[in-house]
């Protein structure tokens, strides 16, 4: 196992009716900005529950954060933050709203490049947090009410923001939500497409911290295998008419998605985020939903990196898919095939052609990977631009 330091201070309030916990979580003297998206929370009763819980608090609202939140939209929140002297953010929505609130929280207190970090004039454009990976030294405190289980954003320090088709990420412990409310019943209003996207995103977060090479991290491996099996079992039930409204199914999916990216399973093991990095370019360039880029890229990554991942692919075949017969190559191929069948069952695409992309579009993605410095991805840093091209061509 690799050395690691691990702390996850986000307090989770899990279960039906837990939104009311926010009234205790947020200090009474805070000046709160309630941050949300396009209005789904007004149609499913979440907004009304939040307003009731904030009965004794002073709060303001900022809405309109779109999926794959845009820098321009997020920067608009700075006016109200200054004018109303906001000192606490409450994000209510999916990963885009939570990620957006994190960027708003960091941008509000951003003072520009620190001494010695730049040769030139002091520049205080918060975009540098993403574009130049400037360290976040201060951020407004925030909490989250999650309405779409997928990203794990509710209890991690990651945020992904888009500007002019450039989809960039930053990470800081200062933007990790102090608390997160996970009420599975609020996910009942999700469309099938969003349910599928969430299950696939969580599945692939787990895979990217698991399917590398073994460091004998038995706890991490078995936690990951448990999450993968749970998502394989419960994901399809959330789409099936008879079990669609089953809150136990929703609860298991929701907790899996949080656990998949709260830092626990990734502590002390190698990681391979190549599927995500290539996927972000597909969203930035063509607007494809985040999870759908991943379901297209991952099978090709598994095939192209088969030798590097051989030992773990065999473990995955045996422990996740119970494939115990046959010679090694055949077992690996069968595990990849079953992964693709699961994606198809979850109604997400597995090929670029499924989303009308062709050979000529691959060049654009490769150019963007180069532009963003994504030239040595994977657990061995051996996914060069040439290998990424091979992955994308195989995904056609
Ligand atoms: O905006 P509203 O009206 O709320 O509608 C949203 C949005 O249209 C809707 N929705 C959310 N909860 C709902 C609901 N509709 C009905 N009922 C509910 N209960 O769903 C739509 C999609 O929401 P979005 O937040 O975009 O989805 P998701 O949670 O999948 O987040 C995707 C974003 O997270 C980033 C992605 O890149 C993408 O920008 N990621 C963040 C990560 C992180 N912070 O750790 C890791 C991920 O890998 C990912 O990159
Ligand atoms: Zn993701």
CSV table of C-alpha atoms and ligand atoms in Angstrom, one decimal:
chain,number,residue,atom,x,y,z
A,1,UNK,CA,0.0,0.0,0.0
A,2,UNK,CA,1.2,3.6,-0.7
A,3,UNK,CA,1.6,6.1,2.1
A,4,UNK,CA,-1.3,8.4,2.6
A,5,UNK,CA,-2.9,11.0,4.9
A,6,UNK,CA,-6.7,11.0,4.9
A,7,UNK,CA,-9.3,13.2,6.5
A,8,UNK,CA,-12.9,13.8,5.3
A,9,UNK,CA,-14.5,16.3,7.6
A,10,UNK,CA,-17.8,16.7,5.7
A,11,UNK,CA,-20.6,15.8,8.1
A,12,UNK,CA,-23.2,13.7,6.3
A,13,UNK,CA,-26.9,13.8,7.1
A,14,UNK,CA,-28.4,10.8,5.3
A,15,UNK,CA,-32.0,9.8,4.8
A,16,UNK,CA,-35.5,11.0,4.1
A,17,UNK,CA,-36.5,14.3,5.8
A,18,UNK,CA,-32.9,15.3,6.6
A,19,UNK,CA,-33.0,18.7,4.9
A,20,UNK,CA,-34.2,20.2,8.1
A,21,UNK,CA,-30.8,19.5,9.6
A,22,UNK,CA,-29.4,22.6,7.8
A,23,UNK,CA,-31.1,24.9,10.3
A,24,UNK,CA,-28.7,23.5,13.0
A,25,UNK,CA,-25.7,23.3,10.7
A,26,UNK,CA,-25.6,26.9,9.5
A,27,UNK,CA,-24.7,29.4,12.1
A,28,UNK,CA,-27.7,31.7,12.9
A,29,UNK,CA,-25.7,34.8,12.4
A,30,UNK,CA,-24.5,33.8,8.9
A,31,UNK,CA,-25.4,35.7,5.8
A,32,UNK,CA,-26.2,32.8,3.5
A,33,UNK,CA,-26.3,32.7,-0.3
A,34,UNK,CA,-28.6,29.8,-1.4
A,35,UNK,CA,-27.1,28.7,-4.7
A,36,UNK,CA,-29.0,26.5,-7.2
A,37,UNK,CA,-29.5,25.6,-10.8
A,38,UNK,CA,-32.2,25.8,-13.4
A,39,UNK,CA,-35.2,25.3,-11.1
A,40,UNK,CA,-35.6,21.5,-10.6
A,41,UNK,CA,-35.6,22.2,-6.8
A,42,UNK,CA,-38.7,24.3,-7.2
A,43,UNK,CA,-40.6,21.5,-8.9
A,44,UNK,CA,-39.8,18.7,-6.5
A,45,UNK,CA,-40.4,20.4,-3.2
A,46,UNK,CA,-36.7,20.7,-2.2
A,47,UNK,CA,-36.7,24.5,-2.4
A,48,UNK,CA,-39.8,24.7,-0.1
A,49,UNK,CA,-38.1,22.5,2.4
A,50,UNK,CA,-34.9,24.6,2.3
A,51,UNK,CA,-36.8,27.8,2.8
A,52,UNK,CA,-38.7,26.4,5.7
A,53,UNK,CA,-35.4,25.2,7.3
A,54,UNK,CA,-33.8,28.6,6.9
A,55,UNK,CA,-36.8,30.3,8.5
A,56,UNK,CA,-34.6,32.0,11.2
A,57,UNK,CA,-31.6,32.7,8.9
A,58,UNK,CA,-30.8,35.7,6.8
A,59,UNK,CA,-30.4,34.4,3.2
A,60,UNK,CA,-30.3,35.5,-0.4
A,61,UNK,CA,-30.5,33.5,-3.6
A,62,UNK,CA,-28.4,33.0,-6.7
A,63,UNK,CA,-29.8,30.7,-9.4
A,64,UNK,CA,-29.2,29.7,-13.0
A,65,UNK,CA,-26.1,27.5,-12.6
A,66,UNK,CA,-26.1,25.3,-15.6
A,67,UNK,CA,-24.9,21.7,-16.1
A,68,UNK,CA,-21.1,21.9,-16.6
A,69,UNK,CA,-21.2,25.3,-14.8
A,70,UNK,CA,-19.7,28.2,-16.8
A,71,UNK,CA,-17.2,30.7,-15.4
A,72,UNK,CA,-19.2,33.6,-16.7
A,73,UNK,CA,-22.4,32.5,-14.8
A,74,UNK,CA,-20.5,31.8,-11.6
A,75,UNK,CA,-18.7,35.2,-11.7
A,76,UNK,CA,-22.1,36.9,-11.6
A,77,UNK,CA,-22.6,35.7,-8.1
A,78,UNK,CA,-19.7,37.9,-6.9
A,79,UNK,CA,-21.9,41.0,-7.1
A,80,UNK,CA,-24.5,39.8,-4.6
A,81,UNK,CA,-21.8,38.4,-2.4
A,82,UNK,CA,-20.2,41.8,-2.1
A,83,UNK,CA,-23.4,43.8,-2.0
A,84,UNK,CA,-25.0,41.6,0.7
A,85,UNK,CA,-21.8,40.7,2.6
A,86,UNK,CA,-22.4,37.0,2.1
A,87,UNK,CA,-20.3,34.8,4.4
A,88,UNK,CA,-21.8,31.3,3.9
A,89,UNK,CA,-22.8,29.4,0.8
A,90,UNK,CA,-25.5,26.7,0.6
A,91,UNK,CA,-25.5,24.7,-2.7
A,92,UNK,CA,-28.7,22.9,-3.5
A,93,UNK,CA,-28.5,20.7,-6.6
A,94,UNK,CA,-26.4,18.2,-8.5
A,95,UNK,CA,-22.6,18.2,-9.1
A,96,UNK,CA,-22.7,21.3,-11.3
A,97,UNK,CA,-24.3,23.4,-8.6
A,98,UNK,CA,-22.0,22.1,-5.9
A,99,UNK,CA,-18.9,22.5,-8.1
A,100,UNK,CA,-20.2,26.0,-9.1
A,101,UNK,CA,-20.6,27.0,-5.4
A,102,UNK,CA,-17.1,25.8,-4.7
A,103,UNK,CA,-15.7,28.1,-7.4
A,104,UNK,CA,-17.8,31.0,-6.2
A,105,UNK,CA,-16.5,30.4,-2.6
A,106,UNK,CA,-12.9,30.5,-3.7
A,107,UNK,CA,-13.3,33.4,-6.2
A,108,UNK,CA,-15.0,35.5,-3.5
A,109,UNK,CA,-11.8,35.6,-1.4
A,110,UNK,CA,-9.3,35.3,-4.2
A,111,UNK,CA,-6.5,37.8,-3.9
A,112,UNK,CA,-4.4,36.9,-7.0
A,113,UNK,CA,-1.1,35.2,-7.4
A,114,UNK,CA,0.9,35.0,-4.3
A,115,UNK,CA,4.4,36.6,-3.9
A,116,UNK,CA,7.0,34.8,-5.9
A,117,UNK,CA,4.4,32.8,-8.0
A,118,UNK,CA,4.5,35.3,-10.9
A,119,UNK,CA,7.2,37.4,-12.5
A,120,UNK,CA,4.7,39.9,-13.9
A,121,UNK,CA,2.2,42.3,-12.4
A,122,UNK,CA,-0.1,41.0,-9.7
A,123,UNK,CA,-3.2,39.6,-11.3
A,124,UNK,CA,-6.4,38.7,-9.5
A,125,UNK,CA,-8.5,36.9,-12.1
A,126,UNK,CA,-10.1,33.9,-10.3
A,127,UNK,CA,-9.9,32.0,-13.6
A,128,UNK,CA,-6.2,31.5,-12.6
A,129,UNK,CA,-7.4,29.1,-9.9
A,130,UNK,CA,-8.3,26.8,-12.8
A,131,UNK,CA,-6.0,27.9,-15.7
A,132,UNK,CA,-2.8,28.4,-13.6
A,133,UNK,CA,-3.8,26.0,-10.8
A,134,UNK,CA,-3.2,28.9,-8.3
A,135,UNK,CA,-3.5,27.6,-4.7
A,136,UNK,CA,-6.7,28.5,-3.0
A,137,UNK,CA,-5.7,30.1,0.3
A,138,UNK,CA,-9.1,31.3,1.5
A,139,UNK,CA,-12.7,30.4,0.7
A,140,UNK,CA,-16.2,31.0,2.0
A,141,UNK,CA,-17.5,28.1,4.1
A,142,UNK,CA,-20.2,26.1,2.4
A,143,UNK,CA,-22.7,23.3,2.8
A,144,UNK,CA,-24.5,21.2,0.2
A,145,UNK,CA,-27.9,19.6,-0.3
A,146,UNK,CA,-27.4,17.0,-3.0
A,147,UNK,CA,-30.2,16.3,-5.4
A,148,UNK,CA,-28.3,14.1,-7.9
A,149,UNK,CA,-26.1,11.2,-6.8
A,150,UNK,CA,-23.1,11.1,-9.2
A,151,UNK,CA,-20.0,13.2,-8.7
A,152,UNK,CA,-19.2,12.9,-5.0
A,153,UNK,CA,-18.8,16.7,-5.1
A,154,UNK,CA,-20.8,16.9,-1.9
A,155,UNK,CA,-18.0,15.6,0.2
A,156,UNK,CA,-14.8,16.3,-1.8
A,157,UNK,CA,-12.7,19.3,-2.6
A,158,UNK,CA,-13.0,19.0,-6.4
A,159,UNK,CA,-14.7,21.5,-8.7
A,160,UNK,CA,-14.9,21.5,-12.5
A,161,UNK,CA,-15.7,24.8,-14.4
A,162,UNK,CA,-16.0,25.5,-18.1
A,163,UNK,CA,-15.0,28.7,-20.0
A,164,UNK,CA,-15.2,28.9,-23.8
A,165,UNK,CA,-15.2,25.1,-24.1
A,166,UNK,CA,-12.3,24.7,-21.8
A,167,UNK,CA,-13.4,22.4,-19.0
A,168,UNK,CA,-10.9,22.7,-16.1
A,169,UNK,CA,-10.7,21.3,-12.6
A,170,UNK,CA,-9.3,22.5,-9.3
A,171,UNK,CA,-9.0,21.0,-5.9
A,172,UNK,CA,-8.8,22.5,-2.4
A,173,UNK,CA,-9.6,21.2,1.0
A,174,UNK,CA,-11.0,24.7,1.7
A,175,UNK,CA,-13.9,24.2,-0.6
A,176,UNK,CA,-15.0,20.8,0.7
A,177,UNK,CA,-18.5,21.2,2.0
A,178,UNK,CA,-18.7,21.3,5.8
A,179,UNK,CA,-21.8,19.3,5.7
A,180,UNK,CA,-23.9,17.5,3.1
A,181,UNK,CA,-27.5,16.4,3.2
A,182,UNK,CA,-28.3,13.2,1.2
A,183,UNK,CA,-32.0,12.5,1.1
A,184,UNK,CA,-32.6,9.7,-1.4
A,185,UNK,CA,-36.3,10.7,-1.8
A,186,UNK,CA,-35.3,14.0,-3.6
A,187,UNK,CA,-33.8,11.8,-6.4
A,188,UNK,CA,-37.2,10.5,-7.4
A,189,UNK,CA,-37.8,13.5,-9.7
A,190,UNK,CA,-34.7,12.7,-11.7
A,191,UNK,CA,-35.1,11.7,-15.3
A,192,UNK,CA,-33.9,8.3,-16.4
A,193,UNK,CA,-31.1,10.0,-18.2
A,194,UNK,CA,-29.8,11.7,-15.1
A,195,UNK,CA,-30.2,8.5,-13.0
A,196,UNK,CA,-28.1,6.6,-15.6
A,197,UNK,CA,-25.6,9.4,-15.8
A,198,UNK,CA,-25.2,9.3,-12.0
A,199,UNK,CA,-24.7,5.6,-11.7
A,200,UNK,CA,-22.2,5.5,-14.5
A,201,UNK,CA,-20.2,8.5,-13.2
A,202,UNK,CA,-19.9,6.8,-9.7
A,203,UNK,CA,-19.0,3.4,-11.3
A,204,UNK,CA,-16.2,5.0,-13.3
A,205,UNK,CA,-14.9,7.1,-10.4
A,206,UNK,CA,-14.5,3.7,-8.6
A,207,UNK,CA,-12.9,2.0,-11.6
A,208,UNK,CA,-10.4,4.8,-12.0
A,209,UNK,CA,-9.1,4.4,-8.4
A,210,UNK,CA,-9.2,0.5,-8.7
A,211,UNK,CA,-8.2,-0.6,-12.1
A,212,UNK,CA,-4.5,0.2,-12.1
A,213,UNK,CA,-1.9,-2.1,-10.6
A,214,UNK,CA,-1.9,-3.9,-7.3
A,215,UNK,CA,-0.2,-2.4,-4.2
A,216,UNK,CA,-1.9,-5.0,-2.0
A,217,UNK,CA,-4.4,-2.4,-0.7
A,218,UNK,CA,-6.9,-5.1,0.3
A,219,UNK,CA,-9.3,-2.7,2.1
A,220,UNK,CA,-9.4,-0.2,-0.8
A,221,UNK,CA,-9.8,-3.1,-3.4
A,222,UNK,CA,-12.7,-4.7,-1.5
A,223,UNK,CA,-14.4,-1.4,-0.8
A,224,UNK,CA,-14.2,-0.6,-4.5
A,225,UNK,CA,-15.4,-4.0,-5.5
A,226,UNK,CA,-18.4,-3.6,-3.1
A,227,UNK,CA,-19.3,-0.3,-4.7
A,228,UNK,CA,-19.0,-1.6,-8.2
A,229,UNK,CA,-21.2,-4.6,-7.4
A,230,UNK,CA,-23.8,-2.4,-5.6
A,231,UNK,CA,-24.0,-0.1,-8.6
A,232,UNK,CA,-24.3,-3.1,-11.0
A,233,UNK,CA,-27.1,-4.5,-8.8
A,234,UNK,CA,-29.0,-1.3,-8.0
A,235,UNK,CA,-28.5,0.9,-11.1
A,236,UNK,CA,-30.8,-1.0,-13.4
A,237,UNK,CA,-33.5,-1.2,-10.6
A,238,UNK,CA,-33.7,2.6,-10.6
A,239,UNK,CA,-34.7,2.5,-14.3
A,240,UNK,CA,-37.1,-0.5,-14.0
A,241,UNK,CA,-40.8,0.5,-13.6
A,242,UNK,CA,-41.5,-1.9,-10.7
A,243,UNK,CA,-38.5,-0.7,-8.6
A,244,UNK,CA,-38.1,2.9,-9.9
A,245,UNK,CA,-39.6,4.5,-6.8
A,246,UNK,CA,-37.9,2.1,-4.3
A,247,UNK,CA,-36.2,4.4,-1.8
A,248,UNK,CA,-33.8,1.6,-0.7
A,249,UNK,CA,-32.5,1.4,-4.3
A,250,UNK,CA,-32.1,5.2,-4.4
A,251,UNK,CA,-30.4,5.2,-1.0
A,252,UNK,CA,-27.8,2.5,-2.0
A,253,UNK,CA,-27.0,4.4,-5.2
A,254,UNK,CA,-26.7,7.7,-3.4
A,255,UNK,CA,-24.3,6.4,-0.7
A,256,UNK,CA,-22.3,4.5,-3.3
A,257,UNK,CA,-21.8,7.7,-5.4
A,258,UNK,CA,-20.6,9.6,-2.3
A,259,UNK,CA,-18.3,6.8,-1.2
A,260,UNK,CA,-16.9,6.5,-4.7
A,261,UNK,CA,-15.3,9.9,-4.6
A,262,UNK,CA,-14.9,11.1,-1.0
A,263,UNK,CA,-11.2,10.2,-0.9
A,264,UNK,CA,-11.6,6.9,1.0
A,265,UNK,CA,-11.1,4.2,-1.7
A,266,UNK,CA,-8.4,6.3,-3.4
A,267,UNK,CA,-6.2,6.7,-0.4
A,268,UNK,CA,-3.0,4.7,-0.6
A,269,UNK,CA,-3.6,3.3,-4.1
A,270,UNK,CA,-2.5,4.4,-7.6
A,271,UNK,CA,-5.1,6.1,-9.7
A,272,UNK,CA,-5.8,6.5,-13.4
A,273,UNK,CA,-8.0,9.5,-14.3
A,274,UNK,CA,-7.4,9.2,-18.1
A,275,UNK,CA,-11.0,8.4,-18.9
A,276,UNK,CA,-12.1,11.5,-17.1
A,277,UNK,CA,-9.5,13.8,-18.7
A,278,UNK,CA,-10.3,12.5,-22.2
A,279,UNK,CA,-14.0,12.7,-21.3
A,280,UNK,CA,-13.8,16.4,-20.2
A,281,UNK,CA,-12.5,17.3,-23.6
A,282,UNK,CA,-15.4,15.5,-25.3
A,283,UNK,CA,-17.8,17.6,-23.1
A,284,UNK,CA,-15.9,20.8,-23.7
A,285,UNK,CA,-15.8,20.3,-27.4
A,286,UNK,CA,-19.1,18.7,-28.2
A,287,UNK,CA,-21.3,19.2,-25.1
A,288,UNK,CA,-21.8,15.5,-24.4
A,289,UNK,CA,-23.1,14.8,-20.8
A,290,UNK,CA,-20.1,14.1,-18.5
A,291,UNK,CA,-21.1,10.4,-17.7
A,292,UNK,CA,-21.7,9.6,-21.4
A,293,UNK,CA,-18.2,10.6,-22.3
A,294,UNK,CA,-16.9,8.2,-19.7
A,295,UNK,CA,-19.0,5.3,-20.9
A,296,UNK,CA,-17.6,5.8,-24.4
A,297,UNK,CA,-13.9,6.2,-23.3
A,298,UNK,CA,-13.6,3.6,-20.5
A,299,UNK,CA,-14.1,0.4,-22.6
A,300,UNK,CA,-11.4,1.6,-25.0
A,301,UNK,CA,-9.0,2.5,-22.2
A,302,UNK,CA,-9.5,-1.0,-20.7
A,303,UNK,CA,-8.7,-2.6,-24.1
A,304,UNK,CA,-5.7,-0.4,-25.0
A,305,UNK,CA,-4.1,-0.6,-21.5
A,306,UNK,CA,-4.9,-4.3,-21.1
A,307,UNK,CA,-1.2,-5.3,-20.5
A,308,UNK,CA,-0.6,-2.6,-17.9
A,309,UNK,CA,-3.8,-3.4,-16.1
A,310,UNK,CA,-3.7,-7.2,-16.6
A,311,UNK,CA,-3.4,-8.2,-13.0
A,312,UNK,CA,-6.2,-5.9,-11.8
A,313,UNK,CA,-8.4,-6.8,-14.8
A,314,UNK,CA,-8.2,-10.4,-13.8
A,315,UNK,CA,-9.1,-9.5,-10.2
A,316,UNK,CA,-12.0,-7.4,-11.5
A,317,UNK,CA,-13.2,-10.3,-13.7
A,318,UNK,CA,-13.1,-12.7,-10.8
A,319,UNK,CA,-14.4,-10.6,-7.9
A,320,UNK,CA,-16.9,-8.2,-9.6
A,321,UNK,CA,-18.2,-10.4,-12.5
A,322,UNK,CA,-17.5,-13.9,-11.0
A,323,UNK,CA,-15.7,-15.1,-14.1
A,324,UNK,CA,-13.6,-17.9,-12.8
A,325,UNK,CA,-13.3,-20.2,-15.9
A,326,UNK,CA,-11.2,-19.9,-19.0
A,327,UNK,CA,-7.7,-18.6,-19.8
A,328,UNK,CA,-6.6,-15.2,-18.7
A,329,UNK,CA,-7.1,-13.2,-22.0
A,330,UNK,CA,-10.6,-14.7,-22.5
A,331,UNK,CA,-11.6,-13.7,-18.9
A,332,UNK,CA,-10.4,-10.2,-19.3
A,333,UNK,CA,-12.2,-9.8,-22.6
A,334,UNK,CA,-15.4,-11.2,-21.0
A,335,UNK,CA,-15.1,-8.7,-18.1
A,336,UNK,CA,-14.8,-5.8,-20.6
A,337,UNK,CA,-17.7,-7.1,-22.6
A,338,UNK,CA,-19.9,-7.4,-19.4
A,339,UNK,CA,-18.9,-3.8,-18.5
A,340,UNK,CA,-20.1,-2.6,-21.9
A,341,UNK,CA,-23.3,-4.6,-21.5
A,342,UNK,CA,-23.9,-3.0,-18.1
A,343,UNK,CA,-23.5,0.5,-19.7
A,344,UNK,CA,-25.9,-0.5,-22.5
A,345,UNK,CA,-28.4,-1.7,-19.9
A,346,UNK,CA,-28.0,1.7,-18.2
A,347,UNK,CA,-28.9,3.3,-21.5
A,348,UNK,CA,-25.6,5.2,-22.0
A,349,UNK,CA,-23.5,5.1,-25.2
A,350,UNK,CA,-20.4,3.1,-25.5
A,351,UNK,CA,-19.0,4.4,-28.9
A,352,UNK,CA,-18.3,7.8,-30.3
A,353,UNK,CA,-20.5,6.8,-33.3
A,354,UNK,CA,-23.4,6.5,-30.8
A,355,UNK,CA,-23.2,10.3,-30.3
A,356,UNK,CA,-22.5,11.0,-34.0
A,357,UNK,CA,-18.8,11.7,-33.7
A,358,UNK,CA,-16.4,10.5,-36.3
A,359,UNK,CA,-12.7,9.9,-37.1
A,360,UNK,CA,-12.2,13.6,-38.0
A,361,UNK,CA,-13.4,14.7,-34.5
A,362,UNK,CA,-10.6,12.7,-32.8
A,363,UNK,CA,-8.0,15.3,-34.0
A,364,UNK,CA,-9.9,18.1,-32.2
A,365,UNK,CA,-9.9,16.2,-28.9
A,366,UNK,CA,-6.2,15.4,-29.2
A,367,UNK,CA,-5.4,19.0,-29.9
A,368,UNK,CA,-7.3,20.0,-26.8
A,369,UNK,CA,-5.6,17.4,-24.6
A,370,UNK,CA,-2.3,18.8,-25.8
A,371,UNK,CA,-3.5,22.4,-25.1
A,372,UNK,CA,-4.4,21.4,-21.5
A,373,UNK,CA,-1.2,19.6,-20.8
A,374,UNK,CA,-2.9,16.1,-20.7
A,375,UNK,CA,0.0,14.4,-22.4
A,376,UNK,CA,1.0,11.7,-19.9
A,377,UNK,CA,-2.1,10.3,-18.3
A,378,UNK,CA,-2.7,7.0,-16.4
A,379,UNK,CA,-1.2,5.3,-13.4
A,380,UNK,CA,2.2,5.0,-15.3
A,381,UNK,CA,2.0,8.4,-17.1
A,382,UNK,CA,2.2,6.4,-20.3
A,383,UNK,CA,-1.0,7.5,-21.9
A,384,UNK,CA,0.6,9.9,-24.3
A,385,UNK,CA,-1.3,11.8,-27.0
A,386,UNK,CA,-0.6,8.9,-29.3
A,387,UNK,CA,-2.1,6.5,-26.9
A,388,UNK,CA,-5.1,8.8,-26.3
A,389,UNK,CA,-5.6,8.8,-30.1
A,390,UNK,CA,-5.5,5.0,-30.2
A,391,UNK,CA,-8.1,5.0,-27.4
A,392,UNK,CA,-10.4,7.4,-29.2
A,393,UNK,CA,-10.0,5.6,-32.6
A,394,UNK,CA,-10.9,2.3,-30.9
A,395,UNK,CA,-14.0,4.0,-29.4
A,396,UNK,CA,-15.3,5.1,-32.8
B,1,LIG,O1,-30.2,22.8,-12.8
B,1,LIG,P1,-31.4,22.0,-12.2
B,1,LIG,O2,-32.7,22.6,-12.6
B,1,LIG,O3,-31.3,21.7,-10.8
B,1,LIG,O4,-31.4,20.6,-13.1
B,1,LIG,C1,-30.4,19.6,-13.0
B,1,LIG,C2,-29.6,19.6,-14.3
B,1,LIG,O5,-30.3,20.0,-15.4
B,1,LIG,C3,-31.0,18.3,-13.0
B,1,LIG,N1,-31.3,17.8,-11.6
B,1,LIG,C4,-30.5,17.7,-10.5
B,1,LIG,N2,-31.1,17.2,-9.5
B,1,LIG,C5,-32.4,16.9,-9.9
B,1,LIG,C6,-32.5,17.3,-11.3
B,1,LIG,N3,-33.7,17.2,-12.0
B,1,LIG,C7,-34.7,16.6,-11.3
B,1,LIG,N4,-34.7,16.2,-10.0
B,1,LIG,C8,-33.6,16.3,-9.3
B,1,LIG,N5,-33.5,15.9,-8.0
B,1,LIG,O6,-30.0,17.4,-13.5
B,1,LIG,C9,-29.3,18.1,-14.5
B,1,LIG,C10,-27.8,17.7,-14.4
B,1,LIG,O7,-27.3,18.2,-13.2
B,1,LIG,P2,-25.7,18.3,-13.0
B,1,LIG,O8,-25.5,18.9,-11.7
B,1,LIG,O9,-25.0,18.9,-14.2
B,1,LIG,O10,-25.3,16.7,-13.0
B,1,LIG,P3,-24.1,16.0,-12.2
B,1,LIG,O11,-24.4,15.8,-10.8
B,1,LIG,O12,-23.9,14.8,-13.0
B,1,LIG,O13,-22.8,17.0,-12.3
B,1,LIG,C11,-22.0,17.0,-13.5
B,1,LIG,C12,-20.9,18.0,-13.3
B,1,LIG,O14,-20.0,17.6,-12.2
B,1,LIG,C13,-18.7,17.5,-12.7
B,1,LIG,C14,-18.9,17.2,-14.2
B,1,LIG,O15,-17.7,17.5,-15.0
B,1,LIG,C15,-20.0,18.1,-14.5
B,1,LIG,O16,-19.6,19.5,-14.7
B,1,LIG,N6,-17.9,16.6,-12.0
B,1,LIG,C16,-17.5,16.9,-10.7
B,1,LIG,C17,-16.7,16.1,-9.9
B,1,LIG,C18,-16.3,16.5,-8.6
B,1,LIG,N7,-16.7,17.7,-8.1
B,1,LIG,O17,-15.7,15.7,-7.9
B,1,LIG,C19,-16.2,14.8,-10.4
B,1,LIG,C20,-16.9,14.4,-11.6
B,1,LIG,O18,-16.1,13.5,-12.3
B,1,LIG,C21,-17.3,15.4,-12.6
B,1,LIG,O19,-16.3,15.8,-13.4
B,2,LIG,ZN1,-17.0,12.0,-13.1
